[in-house]
Amino acid sequence: MPIFKVVSKKKINGKVKKIFEDIKKTRKINKIPNFWKTIANDPNTLERTWESLKQIMKKGSLDERTKELIYIAVSMTNSCEYCILSHTLAARKKGMTDNMLKELIATVAMANETNRLVESYQVEVDSFLK
Amino acid sequence: MPIFKVVSKKKINGKVKKIFEDIKKTRKINKIPNFWKTIANDPNTLERTWESLKQIMKKGSLDERTKELIYIAVSMTNSCEYCILSHTLAARKKGMTDNMLKELIATVAMANETNRLVESYQVEVDSFLK
Amino acid sequence: MPIFKVVSKKKINGKVKKIFEDIKKTRKINKIPNFWKTIANDPNTLERTWESLKQIMKKGSLDERTKELIYIAVSMTNSCEYCILSHTLAARKKGMTDNMLKELIATVAMANETNRLVESYQVEVDSFLK
Amino acid sequence: MPIFKVVSKKKINGKVKKIFEDIKKTRKINKIPNFWKTIANDPNTLERTWESLKQIMKKGSLDERTKELIYIAVSMTNSCEYCILSHTLAARKKGMTDNMLKELIATVAMANETNRLVESYQVEVDSFLK
Amino acid sequence: MPIFKVVSKKKINGKVKKIFEDIKKTRKINKIPNFWKTIANDPNTLERTWESLKQIMKKGSLDERTKELIYIAVSMTNSCEYCILSHTLAARKKGMTDNMLKELIATVAMANETNRLVESYQVEVDSFLK
Amino acid sequence: MPIFKVVSKKKINGKVKKIFEDIKKTRKINKIPNFWKTIANDPNTLERTWESLKQIMKKGSLDERTKELIYIAVSMTNSCEYCILSHTLAARKKGMTDNMLKELIATVAMANETNRLVESYQVEVDSFLK
């Protein structure tokens, strides 16, 4: 078995158990998603990732839904299937509608097109942008 | 000269001139940015890109500022310098503050990290996500 | 059938057969992995890839295990599932432990995050780096 | 100095000198481009890269110009400025016109857009494609 | 269900129906591929994408087969499985042989290698390329 | 000014100042690199990034030099110029020689090639890899 599976139940103790409880409470869920159960193979990475995400994704100048939309946009650009699915679900819970998702996808796809137009034509930076 | 420069003034006529006028009016700007002046070498691409962007980036279920944030997120993930600069300016005009930009960057960077965690650990899709 | 399958047994002759024998002997394996059996559809690509990999991946200033870790790091950044799996197996054969793999993944994920921080903030190159 | 510069004249001997002569003769040029002069810091990489490119880029079932167009398409997708410039020059020498280049860019940009539409919508593979 | 499935039959009316008819006629096919049936969830995106592709992919200075080869090259660089499969089929219909496909793949792979050599060595742009 | 510059001296206080002191001490440097001075515009991101990097990049099952090599491999694959330069310097301080760097680059470039071969040929995962 070359790569890690989700942690077995008997390994969910100590730091891992505490973080899993915090995830359930903060996210209001009963079941820990595979993402967390898999990176729990490395408790330091689990802890660092959870603490970072909690800080970054909470309401600030941007609301939580907008942050989820940004997360999806990155995941779509990187073609990360799991990430698209899990953050789409998270965004829906925060009020993202079908129409919002469609507009998000259209924007992501178009941005990927014009990014390549800019790089292909090697557009010079306008002086008012510097 | 292997790649195209911005179109010379004498080539700004017909379809190109009409689109440039529409860009100025719609975007409320006096000067056409280099992006449009460069892709104007191919009037079909200029027209298609402008018509698509006008349709995609206008207020819909998502407001215009959120769409600009999404555009920046993609451009950051693709490391397109010009695109980051120009859409950051556009987002600022639509009310993006410094703090919003900082939160946007933190979210984009974190998403790029967890996208790679998911792909590295080859996390299995949870049944509730299918 | 639009893309190629693994080569059928009757096509394993001449140059292909000789390379397969070399792969088995050099790698100390009995079974040719699908990667080689698939690119064998193009014997020139098979030969070039095998000769290049033999030269690049052998012990030099860097030991073989370190080179496999680098290979995995690239494959994770490119999200190439097959490549991650096959080079993880190769690295394990050369002594990579579970803990090394966990640290590798953490480093790869973090590098993908800070790469985007650098590009998003468009950090200027320090004079001492030029 | 953290990364390598072009090799100094006194290092152009033995294997490197022989390959430089072959490049000049094959490509019908008088001056070795910086790409070759830089990777010459590692004579093995210089040799391997030149031998591979000579084999891959020569007329086969695809003509040389089409292969250059493909090279540019990849380089645009990867945003490699040097690669776009040098292969655009090479393609021009093989008959690529301004209009061909414009159509190439439009195709590359559009493909990058629809690639993201496919990944974002997670389009299921049609049975007739399997 | 977080992401959209192919549109149900009862939603294939109005603009969507008209575009589907045009796709069938233009492409000379009887069955609408999943790509179009999925993005049809957003009729504006369906219309924009179809109109753009029709314009871009038709014979111009470059013939249709060459454009399909370019499309495949981008899709391979982006690792878009569906896109590779569907455009390989399209290219075959326009005369791409097995040998052409093998040479295409070899070129794409090599370009991805030298793109990274250029970026890793940070090769300086030759004055004759500027 | 659309994107942030390095923080001005008068903003280097409180949390930022403390972290800058820690960076200088831990890294044994007198001057804070632009990376840290730029992300210091967002003290939370500065703190999170520094704490994460300190934890990830310290000697564990993998030594510090190997971790720097992995960091460079990712940065080369993502074409992040600043990241390549700064981590190459860091790796040199930890004993990376010119020959090691050359072998690292050759491995990174080759991995990018075979990653694309795998994705282009859509190689099936061997049963012994699952």
Short mmCIF file of C-alpha atoms in Angstrom, two decimals, chain A residues 26-110:
data_model
loop_
_atom_site.label_atom_id
_atom_site.label_comp_id
_atom_site.label_asym_id
_atom_site.label_seq_id
_atom_site.Cartn_x
_atom_site.Cartn_y
_atom_site.Cartn_z
CA THR A 26 -17.29 24.16 14.48
CA ARG A 27 -18.66 22.78 11.23
CA LYS A 28 -21.84 21.40 12.85
CA ILE A 29 -21.39 17.95 11.33
CA ASN A 30 -21.62 14.43 12.78
CA LYS A 31 -19.23 12.67 10.47
CA ILE A 32 -15.61 13.59 9.81
CA PRO A 33 -15.01 13.86 6.03
CA ASN A 34 -12.32 11.70 4.43
CA PHE A 35 -10.03 14.70 3.94
CA TRP A 36 -9.51 15.10 7.67
CA LYS A 37 -9.48 11.36 8.35
CA THR A 38 -6.73 10.91 5.75
CA ILE A 39 -4.41 13.77 6.68
CA ALA A 40 -4.82 12.61 10.30
CA ASN A 41 -2.09 10.12 9.43
CA ASP A 42 0.15 13.12 10.10
CA PRO A 43 -1.27 14.75 13.25
CA ASN A 44 0.93 17.84 12.82
CA THR A 45 -0.42 18.46 9.33
CA LEU A 46 -3.95 17.84 10.58
CA GLU A 47 -3.53 20.37 13.38
CA ARG A 48 -1.80 23.01 11.24
CA THR A 49 -4.32 22.69 8.41
CA TRP A 50 -7.33 22.86 10.70
CA GLU A 51 -6.04 25.83 12.67
CA SER A 52 -5.14 27.68 9.46
CA LEU A 53 -8.47 26.96 7.79
CA LYS A 54 -10.42 28.01 10.88
CA GLN A 55 -8.59 31.33 10.92
CA ILE A 56 -8.73 31.97 7.16
CA MET A 57 -12.28 30.86 6.36
CA LYS A 58 -14.12 32.63 9.18
CA LYS A 59 -16.06 35.82 8.50
CA GLY A 60 -13.75 38.82 8.20
CA SER A 61 -13.88 41.65 5.68
CA LEU A 62 -15.14 38.99 3.31
CA ASP A 63 -18.12 36.88 4.34
CA GLU A 64 -17.84 33.10 4.62
CA ARG A 65 -19.72 32.36 1.41
CA THR A 66 -17.49 34.57 -0.68
CA LYS A 67 -14.46 32.79 0.76
CA GLU A 68 -15.95 29.42 -0.21
CA LEU A 69 -16.53 30.73 -3.76
CA ILE A 70 -12.86 31.71 -3.94
CA TYR A 71 -11.86 28.28 -2.65
CA ILE A 72 -13.94 26.61 -5.37
CA ALA A 73 -12.45 28.90 -8.04
CA VAL A 74 -8.92 27.80 -7.09
CA SER A 75 -9.94 24.13 -6.91
CA MET A 76 -11.54 24.32 -10.37
CA THR A 77 -8.43 25.92 -11.83
CA ASN A 78 -6.33 23.14 -10.28
CA SER A 79 -8.87 20.47 -11.34
CA CYS A 80 -9.12 19.05 -7.82
CA GLU A 81 -12.30 16.97 -7.97
CA TYR A 82 -12.62 16.26 -4.24
CA CYS A 83 -11.97 19.91 -3.38
CA ILE A 84 -14.64 21.13 -5.81
CA LEU A 85 -17.20 18.71 -4.40
CA SER A 86 -16.51 19.41 -0.73
CA HIS A 87 -16.34 23.20 -1.03
CA THR A 88 -19.41 23.27 -3.27
CA LEU A 89 -21.29 21.54 -0.47
CA ALA A 90 -19.85 23.99 2.07
CA ALA A 91 -20.82 26.96 -0.10
CA ARG A 92 -24.36 25.64 -0.56
CA LYS A 93 -24.73 25.43 3.23
CA LYS A 94 -23.78 29.13 3.30
CA GLY A 95 -26.41 30.07 0.75
CA MET A 96 -24.82 29.52 -2.65
CA THR A 97 -27.62 28.89 -5.17
CA ASP A 98 -27.47 26.93 -8.44
CA ASN A 99 -27.36 30.19 -10.36
CA MET A 100 -24.44 31.48 -8.30
CA LEU A 101 -22.55 28.26 -8.98
CA LYS A 102 -23.19 28.55 -12.72
CA GLU A 103 -21.92 32.14 -12.73
CA LEU A 104 -18.90 31.08 -10.68
CA ILE A 105 -18.02 28.38 -13.21
CA ALA A 106 -18.47 30.75 -16.15
CA THR A 107 -16.16 33.28 -14.49
CA VAL A 108 -13.51 30.68 -13.64
CA ALA A 109 -13.50 29.30 -17.19
CA MET A 110 -13.32 32.76 -18.76
#
